[in-house]
Short mmCIF file of C-alpha atoms in Angstrom, two decimals:
data_model
loop_
_atom_site.label_atom_id
_atom_site.label_comp_id
_atom_site.label_asym_id
_atom_site.label_seq_id
_atom_site.Cartn_x
_atom_site.Cartn_y
_atom_site.Cartn_z
CA THR A 1 132.06 283.56 123.88
CA SER A 2 129.23 285.87 124.98
CA TRP A 3 125.49 286.00 124.48
CA PRO A 4 124.46 288.51 121.60
CA SER A 5 121.63 290.68 122.74
CA VAL A 6 121.11 293.40 120.25
CA PHE A 7 122.61 294.81 116.97
CA CYS A 8 122.45 297.43 114.35
CA ILE A 9 123.73 297.84 110.82
CA ASN A 10 125.57 300.81 109.41
CA ASP A 11 124.21 303.10 106.61
CA ASP A 12 126.05 301.42 103.80
CA GLU A 13 125.03 298.06 105.10
CA LYS A 14 128.49 296.68 105.11
CA LEU A 15 128.93 296.27 108.97
CA ALA A 16 126.95 294.94 111.82
CA ILE A 17 127.53 296.18 115.41
CA VAL A 18 126.46 293.55 117.86
CA GLY A 19 126.12 294.18 121.64
CA SER A 20 126.21 291.30 124.10
CA ARG A 21 125.25 290.37 127.63
CA ASP A 22 128.81 290.63 128.95
CA SER A 23 128.99 294.24 127.54
CA THR A 24 131.30 293.40 124.66
CA ILE A 25 130.67 295.08 121.36
CA TYR A 26 131.61 293.22 118.21
CA VAL A 27 131.90 294.77 114.71
CA ILE A 28 131.29 292.33 111.90
CA ASN A 29 131.96 292.52 108.18
CA LEU A 30 128.73 291.52 106.60
CA LYS A 31 130.09 290.64 103.26
CA GLU A 32 132.89 288.44 104.49
CA ASN A 33 130.95 287.20 107.76
CA THR A 34 134.11 287.86 109.67
CA LYS A 35 134.83 289.89 113.03
CA VAL A 36 136.61 293.20 112.36
CA PHE A 37 137.24 293.82 115.97
CA ASP A 38 135.69 293.74 119.48
CA ILE A 39 135.83 295.87 122.48
CA LYS A 40 134.78 295.09 126.12
CA LEU A 41 133.00 298.19 127.84
CA ASP A 42 133.40 299.01 131.46
CA ASN A 43 129.80 298.67 132.37
CA ALA A 44 129.34 294.90 133.17
CA SER A 45 125.56 294.89 133.36
CA GLY A 46 125.00 293.90 129.76
CA ILE A 47 124.04 295.82 126.59
CA SER A 48 120.30 296.24 125.91
CA ALA A 49 120.15 298.84 123.14
CA LEU A 50 122.33 300.12 120.19
CA TYR A 51 121.74 302.98 117.85
CA LEU A 52 123.87 304.59 115.12
CA TYR A 53 123.22 308.27 114.45
CA LEU A 54 125.43 311.15 113.01
CA GLY A 55 128.75 309.32 113.48
CA LYS A 56 127.99 308.30 116.98
CA ILE A 57 127.06 304.98 118.69
CA PHE A 58 124.46 305.14 121.38
CA VAL A 59 124.73 302.14 123.81
CA GLY A 60 122.25 301.48 126.35
CA PHE A 61 122.75 299.12 129.38
CA THR A 62 120.45 296.94 131.44
CA ASN A 63 121.07 299.10 134.42
CA GLY A 64 119.77 302.24 132.62
CA GLU A 65 123.24 303.78 131.93
CA LEU A 66 123.82 305.27 128.45
CA ILE A 67 127.22 305.98 126.85
CA ILE A 68 127.83 307.66 123.49
CA ILE A 69 130.90 306.56 121.24
CA ASN A 70 131.99 309.12 118.94
CA TYR A 71 133.68 307.07 116.19
CA ASN A 72 134.09 310.34 114.07
CA ASP A 73 136.55 311.80 116.74
CA LYS A 74 139.33 313.44 114.75
CA ASP A 75 137.81 312.06 111.59
CA ASN A 76 139.16 314.88 109.48
CA GLU A 77 142.67 314.24 110.65
CA PHE A 78 142.32 310.37 110.14
CA MET A 79 140.93 310.98 106.55
CA GLU A 80 143.83 313.22 105.78
CA SER A 81 146.25 310.52 106.87
CA CYS A 82 144.54 308.00 104.97
CA ASN A 83 144.39 310.17 101.76
CA LYS A 84 148.10 310.76 102.15
CA LYS A 85 148.57 307.01 102.57
CA ASP A 86 150.35 307.92 105.96
CA TYR A 87 149.76 304.35 107.32
CA PRO A 88 151.77 304.76 110.39
CA LYS A 89 149.97 307.89 111.57
CA ALA A 90 146.67 306.40 110.68
CA THR A 91 147.49 303.33 112.57
CA LYS A 92 148.28 305.36 115.74
CA MET A 93 145.00 307.05 115.54
CA LEU A 94 143.16 303.67 115.29
CA ASP A 95 145.10 302.52 118.38
CA LYS A 96 143.58 305.43 120.21
CA ASN A 97 140.08 305.08 118.60
CA ILE A 98 139.49 301.71 117.01
CA PHE A 99 136.06 302.95 115.84
CA LEU A 100 137.70 305.18 113.20
CA SER A 101 138.11 301.83 111.24
CA LEU A 102 134.46 302.34 110.48
CA LEU A 103 134.98 305.19 108.36
CA PRO A 104 135.05 304.56 104.50
CA CYS A 105 138.56 305.99 104.14
CA ALA A 106 139.91 303.22 106.36
CA LYS A 107 139.48 300.65 103.54
CA ILE A 108 143.03 301.75 102.41
CA PHE A 109 144.32 299.32 104.68
CA ASP A 110 142.60 296.58 102.56
CA ASP A 111 142.79 298.26 99.07
CA ASP A 112 146.57 298.91 99.43
CA TRP A 113 147.61 295.64 101.24
CA GLU A 114 148.39 293.69 98.14
CA ASP A 115 150.72 296.20 96.76
CA VAL A 116 152.40 296.67 100.17
CA LEU A 117 152.85 293.02 100.65
CA LYS A 118 154.52 292.76 97.25
CA ASP A 119 156.84 295.49 98.21
CA ALA A 120 157.53 293.70 101.43
CA VAL A 121 158.26 290.40 99.57
CA LYS A 122 160.76 292.10 97.42
CA LEU A 123 162.60 293.39 100.52
CA LEU A 124 162.67 290.03 102.04
CA SER A 125 164.12 288.47 98.89
CA TYR A 126 167.17 290.80 99.54
CA GLU A 127 167.20 289.78 103.14
CA LYS A 128 165.92 293.41 104.36
CA ILE A 129 163.84 291.90 107.02
CA ASP A 130 163.63 294.97 109.31
CA GLU A 131 162.65 297.17 106.35
CA ALA A 132 160.01 294.72 105.25
CA THR A 133 158.57 294.32 108.79
CA ASN A 134 158.49 298.16 109.32
CA LEU A 135 156.62 298.51 105.89
CA VAL A 136 153.79 296.02 107.00
CA GLU A 137 153.71 297.02 110.56
CA PRO A 138 150.58 299.34 110.18
CA PHE A 139 148.71 296.57 108.50
CA ILE A 140 149.32 293.51 110.63
CA ARG A 141 146.99 294.47 113.38
CA ASP A 142 144.74 292.38 111.04
CA GLU A 143 145.47 288.65 111.86
CA ARG A 144 144.99 287.51 108.21
CA LYS A 145 147.46 290.00 106.99
CA LYS A 146 149.89 289.11 109.75
CA GLU A 147 149.56 285.41 108.70
CA ALA A 148 150.20 286.31 105.05
CA PHE A 149 153.33 288.21 105.75
CA ASN A 150 154.62 285.72 108.21
CA PHE A 151 154.23 283.10 105.37
CA TYR A 152 156.56 285.11 103.09
CA LEU A 153 158.83 285.84 105.96
CA ASN A 154 159.31 282.01 106.58
CA SER A 155 159.90 281.67 102.87
CA LYS A 156 162.47 284.33 102.34
CA ASP A 157 165.23 281.96 101.30
CA THR A 158 162.90 280.58 98.48
CA LEU A 159 162.07 284.13 97.30
CA LYS A 160 165.82 285.01 97.26
CA LYS A 161 166.60 281.96 94.97
CA PHE A 162 163.65 282.71 92.61
CA ARG A 163 164.75 286.37 92.37
CA THR A 164 168.29 285.21 91.66
CA LEU A 165 167.28 282.80 88.85
CA ILE A 166 165.45 285.69 87.15
CA ASP A 167 168.37 288.15 87.53
CA GLU A 168 170.56 285.54 86.04
CA LYS A 169 168.21 284.85 83.07
CA ALA A 170 167.80 281.25 84.14
CA TYR A 171 164.18 281.35 82.88
CA GLU A 172 163.80 277.61 82.52
CA GLU A 173 164.64 277.03 86.18
CA ALA A 174 162.67 280.00 87.33
CA TYR A 175 159.40 278.68 85.66
CA ASN A 176 160.07 275.10 86.97
CA MET A 177 160.48 276.44 90.42
CA ALA A 178 157.16 278.49 90.14
CA LEU A 179 155.32 275.52 89.03
CA GLN A 180 156.58 273.41 91.95
CA ILE A 181 156.32 276.12 94.52
CA LYS A 182 152.78 277.73 93.74
CA PHE A 183 152.98 280.85 95.95
CA LEU A 184 155.61 282.23 93.68
CA LEU A 185 152.99 282.65 91.02
CA LYS A 186 151.42 285.49 93.14
CA THR A 187 154.69 287.42 93.67
CA SER A 188 155.69 290.49 91.78
CA TYR A 189 158.75 288.58 90.60
CA PHE A 190 156.65 286.22 88.73
CA GLU A 191 154.98 289.21 87.23
CA ASP A 192 158.51 290.39 86.21
CA LEU A 193 159.28 287.08 84.63
CA GLU A 194 155.99 287.14 82.66
CA ASN A 195 156.77 290.80 81.50
CA ILE A 196 160.35 289.62 80.27
CA TRP A 197 158.65 286.82 78.28
CA HIS A 198 155.93 289.00 76.65
CA LYS A 199 158.53 291.71 75.77
CA ALA A 200 160.66 288.95 74.08
CA PHE A 201 157.64 287.37 72.29
CA ASN A 202 156.25 290.54 71.06
CA TYR A 203 159.72 291.66 69.71
CA ALA A 204 160.25 288.25 67.88
CA LYS A 205 156.87 288.50 66.44
CA LYS A 206 157.35 292.07 65.36
CA ILE A 207 160.67 291.26 63.42
CA ILE A 208 158.97 288.25 61.83
CA GLU A 209 156.09 290.31 60.82
CA GLU A 210 158.58 292.81 59.18
CA ASN A 211 160.36 290.16 57.28
CA PRO A 212 159.74 286.44 57.48
CA ASN A 213 163.48 285.85 56.85
CA ASN A 214 164.03 286.97 60.46
CA ALA A 215 162.82 283.61 61.80
CA GLU A 216 166.28 282.55 62.90
CA SER A 217 166.82 285.79 64.75
CA ALA A 218 163.35 285.41 66.48
CA LYS A 219 164.29 281.94 67.45
CA LYS A 220 167.45 283.20 69.12
CA ILE A 221 165.53 285.86 70.95
CA LEU A 222 163.16 283.29 72.30
CA GLY A 223 165.76 280.54 73.03
CA ALA A 224 165.85 281.10 76.62
CA PHE A 225 162.17 280.14 76.84
CA LEU A 226 162.26 277.12 74.57
CA LYS A 227 162.39 274.71 77.72
CA THR A 228 159.71 276.46 79.58
CA PRO A 229 155.83 276.13 79.41
CA LYS A 230 156.01 278.77 76.62
CA LYS A 231 157.43 276.45 74.06
CA PRO A 232 154.01 275.54 72.46
CA VAL A 233 153.46 279.29 71.73
CA ILE A 234 156.98 279.80 70.40
CA MET A 235 156.60 276.88 68.10
CA GLN A 236 153.14 278.14 66.88
CA LEU A 237 154.92 281.47 66.09
CA LEU A 238 157.84 279.91 64.24
CA ASN A 239 155.82 277.16 62.44
CA ASN A 240 153.05 279.63 61.22
CA ILE A 241 155.11 282.69 60.03
CA ASN A 242 153.10 283.35 56.96
CA ILE A 243 149.89 283.04 58.87
CA PHE A 244 150.94 285.81 61.22
CA LYS A 245 151.82 287.97 58.29
CA ASP A 246 148.47 287.29 56.58
CA ALA A 247 146.68 287.97 59.74
CA GLU A 248 148.39 291.33 60.21
CA ASN A 249 147.45 292.33 56.81
CA LEU A 250 143.77 291.26 57.17
CA VAL A 251 143.49 293.35 60.31
CA LYS A 252 145.03 296.41 58.44
CA GLU A 253 142.33 295.75 55.71
CA GLN A 254 139.70 295.39 58.28
CA ASN A 255 138.76 292.03 56.85
CA PHE A 256 137.79 290.65 60.34
CA LYS A 257 135.77 287.68 58.73
CA GLU A 258 138.91 286.34 57.18
CA TYR A 259 140.96 287.24 60.01
CA PHE A 260 138.89 285.22 62.50
CA LEU A 261 138.61 282.28 60.00
#
């Protein structure tokens, strides 16, 4: 909304700081080509010069005034909060000095977001809305993160149903639900479902390798998955018992040529 007049790029070349004629500073993520934040300065004459040096931003205005923004102010305290993953305290410091977000340690708000969101999604599935909201509160100053959380917040009933199906070992319904509602594939519950599957498959494979006569036992173990997308893998295991045994022996003998054949 304002005419850009000057810019500079930080040392690691990840951010651009842009000054404008209406005295607004914009911080731009160069990799994603997105605005990180903007701030309107009191001097309304327009920005004519920008310079980054030793953790400070020197801003020159067209009327000759110069201001210095110390974005490293309390940087040690902020870094300590980031290292301890004390998100609420770090966020309070950002509210007082938004330029602290230019420090490398501030990337925890991006690096940790996926894990925090997964934990929040779990809380939502148990209808613990206040706890989930408090957990993501330090992160949702970023609009994209806020939108992501709100999406799951509005889908809490779906999450609850999906979790219940897994808890009740209704794996066929759970997989069908995940295939129909794609966002469930990105949740930690789907990871749990896949882990249950892999554990069952590996155990069934193990007992078959120990004794091919255990095929019926293996089939019972995998029975809950026979009507899921895992059926082709199950049938491959059950229909090729001798091949699995031979392959295991070839690996032990380090006969990799025959193994890959």
